[in-house]
């Protein structure tokens, strides 16, 4: 059986004066598009289109002042508001159980926290099974970022059943929670 996933991208819902922090850069992640703009509003869209590395809390700060932000349609805590309808079909990943998939993550501004990489069911916004990778100390600016935090591989689980058989039904998510500064990064 083959499973299909659209990679999440970290989206910047930040004020334009705030620097980027971190995101998956490979495989090609989701990007801002017209469906996201319609759901999340013009300003969130432009912030994410210009800087996809920011945190969700910054994105929510921008959204709070927008009259065209639709919280339910945007679903900002899933894919940071990026909509599957905007995914270029050339960027939809199709993997098989047991396949090893390599990732690159760019930590542009380290913040100590925890992180995980998981398969997420987009219908329920829940992790399927257990995280594939967990980091108890991720992006810590007290030391050089370890290589396994910027270049890592996952193995596609064999126990996904048919849940992920349809494009967009599941995503691979890198979730970085920098709790000490109340910033969360989803890619």
Short mmCIF file of C-alpha atoms in Angstrom, two decimals:
data_model
loop_
_atom_site.label_atom_id
_atom_site.label_comp_id
_atom_site.label_asym_id
_atom_site.label_seq_id
_atom_site.Cartn_x
_atom_site.Cartn_y
_atom_site.Cartn_z
CA UNK A 1 0.00 0.00 0.00
CA UNK A 2 1.20 3.51 -0.74
CA UNK A 3 0.62 6.51 1.54
CA UNK A 4 0.48 10.10 0.46
CA UNK A 5 1.41 13.15 2.49
CA UNK A 6 1.71 16.86 1.87
CA UNK A 7 4.60 18.21 3.90
CA UNK A 8 3.76 20.96 6.33
CA UNK A 9 5.69 24.15 6.21
CA UNK A 10 6.42 26.46 9.04
CA UNK A 11 4.58 29.68 8.39
CA UNK A 12 5.41 33.12 9.61
CA UNK A 13 2.53 34.93 11.16
CA UNK A 14 4.95 37.42 12.53
CA UNK A 15 5.16 41.13 12.54
CA UNK A 16 7.52 42.16 9.79
CA UNK A 17 10.20 43.23 12.28
CA UNK A 18 10.54 39.76 13.83
CA UNK A 19 13.19 37.42 12.44
CA UNK A 20 12.58 33.91 11.18
CA UNK A 21 13.28 30.92 13.41
CA UNK A 22 13.01 27.43 11.87
CA UNK A 23 11.38 25.21 9.25
CA UNK A 24 11.72 22.10 7.14
CA UNK A 25 13.42 22.95 3.86
CA UNK A 26 13.46 19.47 2.28
CA UNK A 27 11.36 17.72 1.07
CA UNK A 28 9.55 20.71 -0.38
CA UNK A 29 7.07 21.96 2.23
CA UNK A 30 3.67 23.58 1.77
CA UNK A 31 3.60 27.23 0.76
CA UNK A 32 1.17 30.13 1.07
CA UNK A 33 -1.44 30.36 -1.67
CA UNK A 34 -4.84 31.77 -2.58
CA UNK A 35 -6.83 29.29 -0.46
CA UNK A 36 -4.73 30.12 2.58
CA UNK A 37 -5.18 33.84 1.90
CA UNK A 38 -8.97 33.40 1.72
CA UNK A 39 -9.05 31.42 5.00
CA UNK A 40 -6.39 33.17 7.08
CA UNK A 41 -6.65 36.72 5.81
CA UNK A 42 -4.50 39.01 3.75
CA UNK A 43 -1.94 40.03 6.39
CA UNK A 44 -1.28 36.49 7.69
CA UNK A 45 -0.94 35.39 4.07
CA UNK A 46 1.58 38.12 3.21
CA UNK A 47 3.59 37.51 6.38
CA UNK A 48 3.80 33.79 5.62
CA UNK A 49 4.48 34.27 1.93
CA UNK A 50 7.42 36.55 2.76
CA UNK A 51 8.82 34.60 5.76
CA UNK A 52 7.82 30.98 6.33
CA UNK A 53 10.04 30.35 9.37
CA UNK A 54 8.11 32.02 12.21
CA UNK A 55 6.00 30.87 15.14
CA UNK A 56 2.28 30.27 15.51
CA UNK A 57 1.86 32.75 18.35
CA UNK A 58 3.19 35.56 16.15
CA UNK A 59 0.81 34.49 13.41
CA UNK A 60 -2.11 34.62 15.87
CA UNK A 61 -1.02 38.08 16.97
CA UNK A 62 -1.28 39.29 13.37
CA UNK A 63 -4.59 37.46 12.83
CA UNK A 64 -6.16 39.11 15.90
CA UNK A 65 -6.22 42.48 14.14
CA UNK A 66 -7.63 41.18 10.84
CA UNK A 67 -11.30 41.34 9.90
CA UNK A 68 -10.73 38.79 7.10
CA UNK A 69 -9.28 36.08 9.40
CA UNK A 70 -11.55 33.01 9.63
CA UNK A 71 -10.26 30.90 12.55
CA UNK A 72 -12.23 27.78 11.61
CA UNK A 73 -11.33 27.84 7.91
CA UNK A 74 -7.71 28.81 8.57
CA UNK A 75 -7.16 26.10 11.22
CA UNK A 76 -3.94 27.82 12.20
CA UNK A 77 -2.82 25.02 14.57
CA UNK A 78 -2.74 22.59 11.64
CA UNK A 79 -0.17 23.31 8.98
CA UNK A 80 -0.05 26.88 10.34
CA UNK A 81 -2.97 27.77 8.11
CA UNK A 82 -1.46 26.49 4.89
CA UNK A 83 -4.23 24.84 2.90
CA UNK A 84 -3.92 21.57 1.03
CA UNK A 85 -5.74 23.17 -1.92
CA UNK A 86 -2.65 25.36 -2.43
CA UNK A 87 -0.20 22.44 -2.66
CA UNK A 88 1.45 22.14 -6.06
CA UNK A 89 0.71 18.57 -7.16
CA UNK A 90 4.41 18.17 -7.99
CA UNK A 91 5.13 18.62 -4.24
CA UNK A 92 2.74 15.95 -2.96
CA UNK A 93 4.94 13.25 -1.50
CA UNK A 94 4.04 9.58 -1.95
CA UNK A 95 5.84 7.09 0.27
CA UNK A 96 5.47 3.41 1.08
CA UNK A 97 5.59 1.67 4.47
CA UNK A 98 9.18 1.06 5.55
CA UNK A 99 10.55 3.72 3.22
CA UNK A 100 13.23 5.94 4.75
CA UNK A 101 12.69 9.64 4.00
CA UNK A 102 15.43 12.24 4.52
CA UNK A 103 14.63 15.71 5.89
CA UNK A 104 16.49 18.99 6.23
CA UNK A 105 15.51 21.49 8.92
CA UNK A 106 16.87 25.03 9.02
CA UNK A 107 17.24 26.42 12.56
CA UNK A 108 17.67 30.12 11.86
CA UNK A 109 17.19 31.39 15.43
CA UNK A 110 17.71 28.77 18.15
CA UNK A 111 15.34 28.66 21.15
CA UNK A 112 15.57 25.83 23.69
CA UNK A 113 12.57 23.53 23.62
CA UNK A 114 11.26 20.10 22.81
CA UNK A 115 10.36 18.77 19.38
CA UNK A 116 8.99 15.76 17.58
CA UNK A 117 8.37 14.51 14.06
CA UNK A 118 5.07 12.69 13.61
CA UNK A 119 2.48 11.55 11.11
CA UNK A 120 -0.69 13.62 11.65
CA UNK A 121 -4.22 12.73 10.55
CA UNK A 122 -5.49 16.01 9.06
CA UNK A 123 -9.17 15.14 9.59
CA UNK A 124 -8.70 14.93 13.37
CA UNK A 125 -5.45 16.91 13.76
CA UNK A 126 -4.03 14.09 15.88
CA UNK A 127 -0.78 12.17 15.77
CA UNK A 128 -1.12 8.67 14.38
CA UNK A 129 0.70 6.26 16.70
CA UNK A 130 3.80 7.57 18.44
CA UNK A 131 6.15 10.32 17.26
CA UNK A 132 8.75 8.99 14.82
CA UNK A 133 11.47 11.18 16.37
CA UNK A 134 11.49 13.04 19.68
CA UNK A 135 13.94 15.62 20.98
CA UNK A 136 13.95 16.47 24.69
CA UNK A 137 16.29 19.42 24.04
CA UNK A 138 15.81 20.95 20.59
CA UNK A 139 17.23 24.17 19.15
CA UNK A 140 19.02 25.11 22.33
CA UNK A 141 21.01 28.32 21.86
CA UNK A 142 23.36 27.33 24.72
CA UNK A 143 25.38 25.14 22.33
CA UNK A 144 25.93 24.39 18.66
CA UNK A 145 22.87 22.79 17.09
CA UNK A 146 23.50 19.01 16.74
CA UNK A 147 23.56 17.64 13.20
CA UNK A 148 20.62 15.29 13.92
CA UNK A 149 18.39 18.35 14.48
CA UNK A 150 19.03 19.78 11.02
CA UNK A 151 19.38 16.57 9.01
CA UNK A 152 17.37 13.51 9.95
CA UNK A 153 15.45 10.60 8.47
CA UNK A 154 12.13 8.99 9.30
CA UNK A 155 10.84 5.56 8.39
CA UNK A 156 7.26 5.52 7.14
CA UNK A 157 5.29 3.34 9.57
CA UNK A 158 3.66 0.15 8.36
CA UNK A 159 0.66 0.47 10.70
CA UNK A 160 -1.12 3.43 9.09
CA UNK A 161 -3.81 1.27 7.49
CA UNK A 162 -5.74 3.18 4.84
CA UNK A 163 -5.81 6.44 6.85
CA UNK A 164 -3.11 8.08 4.75
CA UNK A 165 -3.95 6.58 1.36
CA UNK A 166 -5.54 9.78 0.03
CA UNK A 167 -3.46 12.86 -0.75
CA UNK A 168 -3.83 15.41 2.05
CA UNK A 169 -5.29 12.94 4.57
CA UNK A 170 -2.01 12.89 6.49
CA UNK A 171 1.02 15.11 6.85
CA UNK A 172 4.49 14.68 8.28
CA UNK A 173 4.82 17.34 10.95
CA UNK A 174 7.89 18.71 12.70
CA UNK A 175 6.58 20.29 15.92
CA UNK A 176 9.00 22.48 17.92
CA UNK A 177 7.75 23.86 21.23
CA UNK A 178 10.02 26.56 22.70
CA UNK A 179 7.95 26.80 25.87
CA UNK A 180 10.40 29.09 27.72
CA UNK A 181 9.56 31.88 25.24
CA UNK A 182 6.02 30.69 24.37
CA UNK A 183 6.76 30.06 20.70
CA UNK A 184 5.67 27.06 18.68
CA UNK A 185 6.96 26.20 15.21
CA UNK A 186 5.18 23.72 12.94
CA UNK A 187 6.65 22.53 9.70
#
